[in-house]
Amino acid sequence: MYVTATLLPVFVQVALTFVVLFRLGAVRLAAIRAGGLVREEVVLDDRGWPPKVRQASNCFRNQFELPVLFYVLVVLALVTRQTSDFFHVLAWLFVISRIVHAFVYVTSNHIGWRFGAFAFGALVLLAMWVMFALAILLAPALP
């Protein structure tokens, strides 16, 4: 039960990453079909793409920043059996913050809302790491 409860937010975060990837593919394909792209510019970096494509690309790239720390923490928490109901609530809060962050990123891209979602998720993840570290460091030593 705890394994499922612990991994479910991870599955949702992974699904979000794929949704953002497919969105990126769709906006890139639309930009290619619209024409006007210089192949030499877009193969080197994002600057040759229209702003909407760069926005989607940045959102996709962002799925491999903070979430990496989340994935590592979940694996460590499972291996060391340091999950709890509170850990699960925090995991869901983190994933929800990532969904909100991605939604804002690919729609209005309102920097205040986007930063708010990012900062909230970062603080939740920090709390998860502190909670995990304290549980490990303060655990009674085994003989």
CSV table of N, CA and C in Angstrom, one decimal:
chain,number,residue,atom,x,y,z
A,1,MET,N,0.8,-1.2,0.0
A,1,MET,CA,0.0,0.0,0.0
A,1,MET,C,0.9,1.3,0.0
A,2,TYR,N,1.9,1.3,0.9
A,2,TYR,CA,2.7,2.5,1.0
A,2,TYR,C,3.5,2.7,-0.3
A,3,VAL,N,3.9,1.6,-0.9
A,3,VAL,CA,4.7,1.7,-2.2
A,3,VAL,C,3.8,2.4,-3.2
A,4,THR,N,2.6,1.9,-3.4
A,4,THR,CA,1.7,2.5,-4.3
A,4,THR,C,1.4,3.9,-4.0
A,5,ALA,N,1.1,4.2,-2.8
A,5,ALA,CA,0.9,5.6,-2.4
A,5,ALA,C,2.1,6.5,-2.6
A,6,THR,N,3.3,6.0,-2.4
A,6,THR,CA,4.5,6.7,-2.6
A,6,THR,C,4.8,7.0,-4.1
A,7,LEU,N,4.5,5.9,-4.9
A,7,LEU,CA,4.8,6.0,-6.4
A,7,LEU,C,3.8,6.7,-7.2
A,8,LEU,N,2.6,6.8,-6.7
A,8,LEU,CA,1.5,7.4,-7.5
A,8,LEU,C,1.8,8.9,-7.9
A,9,PRO,N,2.3,9.7,-7.0
A,9,PRO,CA,2.7,11.1,-7.4
A,9,PRO,C,3.9,11.1,-8.4
A,10,VAL,N,4.7,10.1,-8.3
A,10,VAL,CA,5.8,10.0,-9.3
A,10,VAL,C,5.3,9.7,-10.7
A,11,PHE,N,4.3,8.8,-10.7
A,11,PHE,CA,3.7,8.4,-12.0
A,11,PHE,C,3.0,9.6,-12.7
A,12,VAL,N,2.4,10.5,-11.8
A,12,VAL,CA,1.7,11.7,-12.3
A,12,VAL,C,2.8,12.7,-12.8
A,13,GLN,N,3.9,12.8,-12.1
A,13,GLN,CA,5.0,13.7,-12.5
A,13,GLN,C,5.6,13.2,-13.8
A,14,VAL,N,5.8,11.9,-14.0
A,14,VAL,CA,6.3,11.4,-15.3
A,14,VAL,C,5.3,11.7,-16.4
A,15,ALA,N,4.0,11.5,-16.1
A,15,ALA,CA,3.0,11.7,-17.1
A,15,ALA,C,3.0,13.2,-17.5
A,16,LEU,N,3.2,14.1,-16.6
A,16,LEU,CA,3.2,15.5,-16.9
A,16,LEU,C,4.4,15.8,-17.8
A,17,THR,N,5.5,15.1,-17.6
A,17,THR,CA,6.7,15.3,-18.4
A,17,THR,C,6.4,14.9,-19.8
A,18,PHE,N,5.7,13.8,-20.0
A,18,PHE,CA,5.3,13.4,-21.4
A,18,PHE,C,4.3,14.3,-22.0
A,19,VAL,N,3.4,14.8,-21.2
A,19,VAL,CA,2.4,15.7,-21.8
A,19,VAL,C,3.1,17.0,-22.3
A,20,VAL,N,4.0,17.5,-21.5
A,20,VAL,CA,4.8,18.7,-21.9
A,20,VAL,C,5.6,18.4,-23.1
A,21,LEU,N,6.2,17.2,-23.2
A,21,LEU,CA,7.0,16.8,-24.4
A,21,LEU,C,6.1,16.7,-25.6
A,22,PHE,N,4.9,16.1,-25.5
A,22,PHE,CA,4.0,16.1,-26.7
A,22,PHE,C,3.6,17.5,-27.1
A,23,ARG,N,3.3,18.3,-26.1
A,23,ARG,CA,3.0,19.7,-26.4
A,23,ARG,C,4.1,20.4,-27.2
A,24,LEU,N,5.3,20.2,-26.7
A,24,LEU,CA,6.5,20.7,-27.4
A,24,LEU,C,6.6,20.2,-28.9
A,25,GLY,N,6.4,18.9,-29.1
A,25,GLY,CA,6.4,18.4,-30.4
A,25,GLY,C,5.3,19.0,-31.3
A,26,ALA,N,4.1,19.3,-30.7
A,26,ALA,CA,3.0,19.8,-31.5
A,26,ALA,C,3.3,21.3,-31.9
A,27,VAL,N,3.9,22.1,-31.0
A,27,VAL,CA,4.2,23.5,-31.3
A,27,VAL,C,5.4,23.6,-32.3
A,28,ARG,N,6.3,22.7,-32.2
A,28,ARG,CA,7.4,22.6,-33.1
A,28,ARG,C,6.9,22.3,-34.5
A,29,LEU,N,6.1,21.2,-34.6
A,29,LEU,CA,5.5,20.8,-35.9
A,29,LEU,C,4.7,22.0,-36.5
A,30,ALA,N,3.9,22.7,-35.7
A,30,ALA,CA,3.2,23.8,-36.2
A,30,ALA,C,4.1,24.9,-36.8
A,31,ALA,N,5.2,25.1,-36.0
A,31,ALA,CA,6.2,26.2,-36.5
A,31,ALA,C,6.8,25.7,-37.8
A,32,ILE,N,7.1,24.5,-37.9
A,32,ILE,CA,7.8,24.0,-39.1
A,32,ILE,C,6.8,24.1,-40.3
A,33,ARG,N,5.6,23.7,-40.1
A,33,ARG,CA,4.5,23.8,-41.1
A,33,ARG,C,4.3,25.3,-41.5
A,34,ALA,N,4.4,26.2,-40.6
A,34,ALA,CA,4.1,27.6,-40.9
A,34,ALA,C,5.3,28.2,-41.7
A,35,GLY,N,6.4,27.5,-41.7
A,35,GLY,CA,7.5,28.0,-42.6
A,35,GLY,C,8.3,29.1,-41.9
A,36,GLY,N,9.3,29.5,-42.6
A,36,GLY,CA,10.1,30.7,-42.1
A,36,GLY,C,11.2,30.3,-41.1
A,37,LEU,N,11.4,29.0,-40.8
A,37,LEU,CA,12.5,28.6,-39.9
A,37,LEU,C,13.8,28.5,-40.8
A,38,VAL,N,14.8,28.9,-40.2
A,38,VAL,CA,16.1,28.7,-40.8
A,38,VAL,C,16.7,27.4,-40.1
A,39,ARG,N,16.9,26.4,-40.9
A,39,ARG,CA,17.4,25.1,-40.3
A,39,ARG,C,18.6,25.2,-39.5
A,40,GLU,N,19.6,26.0,-40.0
A,40,GLU,CA,20.9,26.1,-39.3
A,40,GLU,C,20.7,26.8,-38.0
A,41,GLU,N,19.7,27.6,-37.8
A,41,GLU,CA,19.5,28.3,-36.5
A,41,GLU,C,18.8,27.4,-35.5
A,42,VAL,N,17.8,26.6,-35.9
A,42,VAL,CA,17.1,25.8,-35.0
A,42,VAL,C,17.8,24.5,-34.6
A,43,VAL,N,18.7,24.0,-35.4
A,43,VAL,CA,19.4,22.8,-35.0
A,43,VAL,C,20.5,23.0,-33.9
A,44,LEU,N,20.9,24.3,-33.8
A,44,LEU,CA,22.0,24.6,-32.8
A,44,LEU,C,21.4,24.9,-31.4
A,45,ASP,N,20.4,25.7,-31.4
A,45,ASP,CA,19.8,26.0,-30.1
A,45,ASP,C,18.3,26.5,-30.3
A,46,ASP,N,17.7,26.9,-29.2
A,46,ASP,CA,16.3,27.3,-29.2
A,46,ASP,C,16.1,28.7,-29.8
A,47,ARG,N,17.1,29.5,-30.0
A,47,ARG,CA,16.9,30.9,-30.4
A,47,ARG,C,16.3,31.1,-31.8
A,48,GLY,N,16.5,30.0,-32.6
A,48,GLY,CA,15.9,30.1,-34.0
A,48,GLY,C,14.4,29.8,-34.0
A,49,TRP,N,13.9,29.3,-33.0
A,49,TRP,CA,12.4,28.9,-32.9
A,49,TRP,C,11.6,30.2,-32.5
A,50,PRO,N,10.4,30.2,-32.9
A,50,PRO,CA,9.5,31.3,-32.5
A,50,PRO,C,9.3,31.2,-30.9
A,51,PRO,N,8.9,32.3,-30.3
A,51,PRO,CA,8.8,32.4,-28.9
A,51,PRO,C,7.9,31.3,-28.3
A,52,LYS,N,6.8,31.0,-28.9
A,52,LYS,CA,5.9,29.9,-28.4
A,52,LYS,C,6.6,28.6,-28.3
A,53,VAL,N,7.5,28.3,-29.2
A,53,VAL,CA,8.2,27.0,-29.2
A,53,VAL,C,9.3,27.1,-28.1
A,54,ARG,N,9.9,28.2,-28.0
A,54,ARG,CA,11.0,28.3,-26.9
A,54,ARG,C,10.3,28.2,-25.5
A,55,GLN,N,9.1,28.8,-25.4
A,55,GLN,CA,8.4,28.7,-24.2
A,55,GLN,C,8.1,27.2,-23.8
A,56,ALA,N,7.6,26.5,-24.8
A,56,ALA,CA,7.3,25.0,-24.5
A,56,ALA,C,8.6,24.3,-24.3
A,57,SER,N,9.7,24.6,-25.0
A,57,SER,CA,10.9,24.0,-24.8
A,57,SER,C,11.5,24.2,-23.4
A,58,ASN,N,11.4,25.5,-22.9
A,58,ASN,CA,11.9,25.8,-21.6
A,58,ASN,C,11.1,25.0,-20.5
A,59,CYS,N,9.8,24.9,-20.8
A,59,CYS,CA,8.9,24.2,-19.8
A,59,CYS,C,9.3,22.7,-19.8
A,60,PHE,N,9.6,22.1,-20.9
A,60,PHE,CA,10.0,20.7,-21.0
A,60,PHE,C,11.4,20.6,-20.2
A,61,ARG,N,12.3,21.5,-20.5
A,61,ARG,CA,13.6,21.4,-19.9
A,61,ARG,C,13.5,21.5,-18.3
A,62,ASN,N,12.5,22.3,-17.9
A,62,ASN,CA,12.3,22.5,-16.5
A,62,ASN,C,11.8,21.2,-15.8
A,63,GLN,N,11.3,20.3,-16.6
A,63,GLN,CA,10.8,19.0,-16.0
A,63,GLN,C,12.0,18.1,-15.5
A,64,PHE,N,13.2,18.6,-15.9
A,64,PHE,CA,14.4,17.8,-15.5
A,64,PHE,C,15.3,18.6,-14.5
A,65,GLU,N,14.7,19.5,-13.9
A,65,GLU,CA,15.5,20.3,-12.9
A,65,GLU,C,15.0,19.9,-11.5
A,66,LEU,N,14.1,20.6,-10.9
A,66,LEU,CA,13.6,20.2,-9.5
A,66,LEU,C,13.1,18.8,-9.5
A,67,PRO,N,12.3,18.3,-10.5
A,67,PRO,CA,11.8,17.0,-10.3
A,67,PRO,C,12.8,15.9,-10.2
A,68,VAL,N,14.0,16.1,-10.6
A,68,VAL,CA,15.1,15.1,-10.5
A,68,VAL,C,15.4,14.9,-9.0
A,69,LEU,N,15.4,16.0,-8.2
A,69,LEU,CA,15.5,15.8,-6.7
A,69,LEU,C,14.4,15.1,-6.1
A,70,PHE,N,13.2,15.3,-6.7
A,70,PHE,CA,12.0,14.6,-6.2
A,70,PHE,C,12.1,13.1,-6.5
A,71,TYR,N,12.5,12.7,-7.7
A,71,TYR,CA,12.7,11.3,-8.0
A,71,TYR,C,13.7,10.6,-7.1
A,72,VAL,N,14.8,11.3,-6.9
A,72,VAL,CA,15.9,10.7,-6.1
A,72,VAL,C,15.4,10.5,-4.6
A,73,LEU,N,14.7,11.5,-4.1
A,73,LEU,CA,14.2,11.4,-2.8
A,73,LEU,C,13.2,10.3,-2.6
A,74,VAL,N,12.3,10.1,-3.6
A,74,VAL,CA,11.3,9.1,-3.5
A,74,VAL,C,12.0,7.7,-3.5
A,75,VAL,N,12.9,7.5,-4.3
A,75,VAL,CA,13.7,6.2,-4.3
A,75,VAL,C,14.3,6.0,-3.0
A,76,LEU,N,15.0,7.0,-2.5
A,76,LEU,CA,15.7,6.8,-1.2
A,76,LEU,C,14.7,6.6,-0.1
A,77,ALA,N,13.6,7.3,-0.1
A,77,ALA,CA,12.6,7.1,0.9
A,77,ALA,C,12.0,5.7,0.9
A,78,LEU,N,11.8,5.2,-0.3
A,78,LEU,CA,11.3,3.8,-0.4
A,78,LEU,C,12.3,2.8,0.1
A,79,VAL,N,13.5,2.9,-0.4
A,79,VAL,CA,14.6,2.0,0.0
A,79,VAL,C,14.8,2.0,1.5
A,80,THR,N,14.8,3.1,2.1
A,80,THR,CA,15.0,3.2,3.6
A,80,THR,C,13.7,3.1,4.4
A,81,ARG,N,12.6,3.0,3.7
A,81,ARG,CA,11.3,2.8,4.4
A,81,ARG,C,11.0,4.1,5.2
A,82,GLN,N,11.2,5.2,4.7
A,82,GLN,CA,11.0,6.5,5.3
A,82,GLN,C,9.8,7.3,4.8
A,83,THR,N,8.8,6.5,4.3
A,83,THR,CA,7.6,7.2,3.8
A,83,THR,C,6.6,7.2,4.9
A,84,SER,N,5.7,8.2,4.7
A,84,SER,CA,4.6,8.3,5.7
A,84,SER,C,3.4,9.0,5.0
A,85,ASP,N,2.3,9.1,5.7
A,85,ASP,CA,1.2,9.8,5.1
A,85,ASP,C,1.5,11.3,4.9
A,86,PHE,N,2.3,11.9,5.8
A,86,PHE,CA,2.7,13.2,5.6
A,86,PHE,C,3.6,13.4,4.4
A,87,PHE,N,4.5,12.4,4.2
A,87,PHE,CA,5.4,12.4,3.0
A,87,PHE,C,4.6,12.4,1.8
A,88,HIS,N,3.5,11.5,1.8
A,88,HIS,CA,2.6,11.4,0.6
A,88,HIS,C,1.9,12.7,0.3
A,89,VAL,N,1.5,13.4,1.3
A,89,VAL,CA,0.8,14.7,1.2
A,89,VAL,C,1.8,15.7,0.5
A,90,LEU,N,3.0,15.7,1.1
A,90,LEU,CA,4.0,16.6,0.5
A,90,LEU,C,4.3,16.3,-0.9
A,91,ALA,N,4.4,15.0,-1.2
A,91,ALA,CA,4.7,14.6,-2.6
A,91,ALA,C,3.6,15.1,-3.5
A,92,TRP,N,2.4,14.9,-3.1
A,92,TRP,CA,1.2,15.4,-4.0
A,92,TRP,C,1.3,16.9,-4.1
A,93,LEU,N,1.6,17.6,-3.1
A,93,LEU,CA,1.7,19.1,-3.1
A,93,LEU,C,2.8,19.5,-4.1
A,94,PHE,N,3.9,18.8,-4.1
A,94,PHE,CA,5.0,19.1,-5.0
A,94,PHE,C,4.5,18.8,-6.5
A,95,VAL,N,3.9,17.7,-6.7
A,95,VAL,CA,3.4,17.4,-8.1
A,95,VAL,C,2.4,18.4,-8.6
A,96,ILE,N,1.5,18.7,-7.7
A,96,ILE,CA,0.4,19.7,-8.1
A,96,ILE,C,1.1,21.0,-8.4
A,97,SER,N,2.1,21.4,-7.6
A,97,SER,CA,2.8,22.7,-7.9
A,97,SER,C,3.5,22.6,-9.3
A,98,ARG,N,4.0,21.4,-9.7
A,98,ARG,CA,4.6,21.3,-11.0
A,98,ARG,C,3.6,21.3,-12.1
A,99,ILE,N,2.4,20.8,-11.9
A,99,ILE,CA,1.3,20.8,-12.9
A,99,ILE,C,0.9,22.3,-13.1
A,100,VAL,N,0.7,23.0,-12.0
A,100,VAL,CA,0.4,24.4,-12.1
A,100,VAL,C,1.5,25.2,-12.8
A,101,HIS,N,2.7,25.0,-12.4
A,101,HIS,CA,3.8,25.6,-13.0
A,101,HIS,C,3.9,25.4,-14.5
A,102,ALA,N,3.7,24.2,-14.9
A,102,ALA,CA,3.8,23.8,-16.3
A,102,ALA,C,2.6,24.5,-17.1
A,103,PHE,N,1.4,24.4,-16.5
A,103,PHE,CA,0.2,25.0,-17.1
A,103,PHE,C,0.4,26.5,-17.3
A,104,VAL,N,0.9,27.2,-16.3
A,104,VAL,CA,1.1,28.6,-16.5
A,104,VAL,C,2.2,28.9,-17.5
A,105,TYR,N,3.3,28.0,-17.5
A,105,TYR,CA,4.4,28.2,-18.4
A,105,TYR,C,3.9,28.2,-19.8
A,106,VAL,N,3.1,27.2,-20.2
A,106,VAL,CA,2.7,27.0,-21.6
A,106,VAL,C,1.4,27.8,-22.0
A,107,THR,N,0.8,28.5,-21.0
A,107,THR,CA,-0.3,29.3,-21.4
A,107,THR,C,0.0,30.8,-21.3
A,108,SER,N,-0.4,31.4,-20.2
A,108,SER,CA,-0.2,32.8,-20.0
A,108,SER,C,1.3,33.2,-19.8
A,109,ASN,N,2.1,32.3,-19.2
A,109,ASN,CA,3.5,32.5,-18.9
A,109,ASN,C,3.6,33.7,-17.9
A,110,HIS,N,2.6,33.9,-17.1
A,110,HIS,CA,2.6,35.0,-16.2
A,110,HIS,C,3.7,34.7,-15.2
A,111,ILE,N,4.8,35.6,-15.1
A,111,ILE,CA,6.0,35.3,-14.3
A,111,ILE,C,5.7,35.2,-12.8
A,112,GLY,N,4.7,36.0,-12.3
A,112,GLY,CA,4.4,36.0,-10.9
A,112,GLY,C,3.8,34.7,-10.5
A,113,TRP,N,2.8,34.2,-11.3
A,113,TRP,CA,2.1,33.0,-11.0
A,113,TRP,C,3.1,31.8,-11.2
A,114,ARG,N,3.9,31.9,-12.3
A,114,ARG,CA,4.8,30.8,-12.5
A,114,ARG,C,5.8,30.7,-11.4
A,115,PHE,N,6.4,31.8,-11.0
A,115,PHE,CA,7.3,31.8,-9.9
A,115,PHE,C,6.7,31.3,-8.6
A,116,GLY,N,5.5,31.8,-8.3
A,116,GLY,CA,4.8,31.3,-7.1
A,116,GLY,C,4.6,29.8,-7.1
A,117,ALA,N,4.2,29.2,-8.2
A,117,ALA,CA,4.1,27.7,-8.3
A,117,ALA,C,5.5,27.1,-8.1
A,118,PHE,N,6.5,27.7,-8.7
A,118,PHE,CA,7.9,27.1,-8.6
A,118,PHE,C,8.4,27.2,-7.2
A,119,ALA,N,8.2,28.4,-6.6
A,119,ALA,CA,8.7,28.6,-5.2
A,119,ALA,C,8.0,27.7,-4.2
A,120,PHE,N,6.7,27.5,-4.4
A,120,PHE,CA,5.9,26.7,-3.5
A,120,PHE,C,6.4,25.2,-3.6
A,121,GLY,N,6.6,24.7,-4.8
A,121,GLY,CA,7.1,23.4,-5.1
A,121,GLY,C,8.5,23.2,-4.5
A,122,ALA,N,9.4,24.2,-4.7
A,122,ALA,CA,10.7,24.1,-4.2
A,122,ALA,C,10.7,24.1,-2.6
A,123,LEU,N,9.9,24.8,-2.0
A,123,LEU,CA,9.8,24.8,-0.5
A,123,LEU,C,9.3,23.5,0.0
A,124,VAL,N,8.3,22.9,-0.7
A,124,VAL,CA,7.7,21.6,-0.3
A,124,VAL,C,8.8,20.6,-0.5
A,125,LEU,N,9.5,20.6,-1.6
A,125,LEU,CA,10.6,19.6,-1.8
A,125,LEU,C,11.7,19.8,-0.8
A,126,LEU,N,12.0,21.0,-0.4
A,126,LEU,CA,13.0,21.2,0.6
A,126,LEU,C,12.5,20.6,2.0
A,127,ALA,N,11.3,20.8,2.3
A,127,ALA,CA,10.7,20.3,3.5
A,127,ALA,C,10.8,18.7,3.5
A,128,MET,N,10.5,18.2,2.3
A,128,MET,CA,10.6,16.7,2.2
A,128,MET,C,12.0,16.2,2.4
A,129,TRP,N,13.0,16.9,1.9
A,129,TRP,CA,14.4,16.5,2.0
A,129,TRP,C,14.8,16.7,3.5
A,130,VAL,N,14.4,17.8,4.1
A,130,VAL,CA,14.8,18.0,5.5
A,130,VAL,C,14.2,16.9,6.4
A,131,MET,N,12.9,16.6,6.2
A,131,MET,CA,12.2,15.6,6.9
A,131,MET,C,12.9,14.2,6.7
A,132,PHE,N,13.3,13.9,5.5
A,132,PHE,CA,13.9,12.6,5.2
A,132,PHE,C,15.3,12.6,5.9
A,133,ALA,N,16.1,13.7,5.7
A,133,ALA,CA,17.4,13.7,6.3
A,133,ALA,C,17.4,13.6,7.8
A,134,LEU,N,16.4,14.2,8.5
A,134,LEU,CA,16.3,14.1,9.9
A,134,LEU,C,15.9,12.7,10.3
A,135,ALA,N,15.0,12.1,9.6
A,135,ALA,CA,14.6,10.7,9.9
A,135,ALA,C,15.8,9.8,9.9
A,136,ILE,N,16.6,10.0,8.9
A,136,ILE,CA,17.8,9.1,8.7
A,136,ILE,C,18.9,9.4,9.8
A,137,LEU,N,19.2,10.7,9.9
A,137,LEU,CA,20.2,11.1,10.9
A,137,LEU,C,19.9,10.9,12.3
A,138,LEU,N,18.6,11.0,12.7
A,138,LEU,CA,18.2,10.8,14.1
A,138,LEU,C,17.7,9.4,14.4
A,139,ALA,N,17.8,8.5,13.4
A,139,ALA,CA,17.3,7.1,13.6
A,139,ALA,C,18.3,6.5,14.6
A,140,PRO,N,17.8,5.6,15.5
A,140,PRO,CA,18.7,4.9,16.4
A,140,PRO,C,19.7,4.1,15.6
A,141,ALA,N,20.9,4.0,16.0
A,141,ALA,CA,21.9,3.2,15.3
A,141,ALA,C,21.7,1.8,15.6
A,142,LEU,N,21.9,1.0,14.5
A,142,LEU,CA,21.8,-0.4,14.6
A,142,LEU,C,23.1,-1.0,15.2
A,143,PRO,N,23.0,-2.0,16.0
A,143,PRO,CA,24.2,-2.6,16.6
A,143,PRO,C,25.0,-3.4,15.6
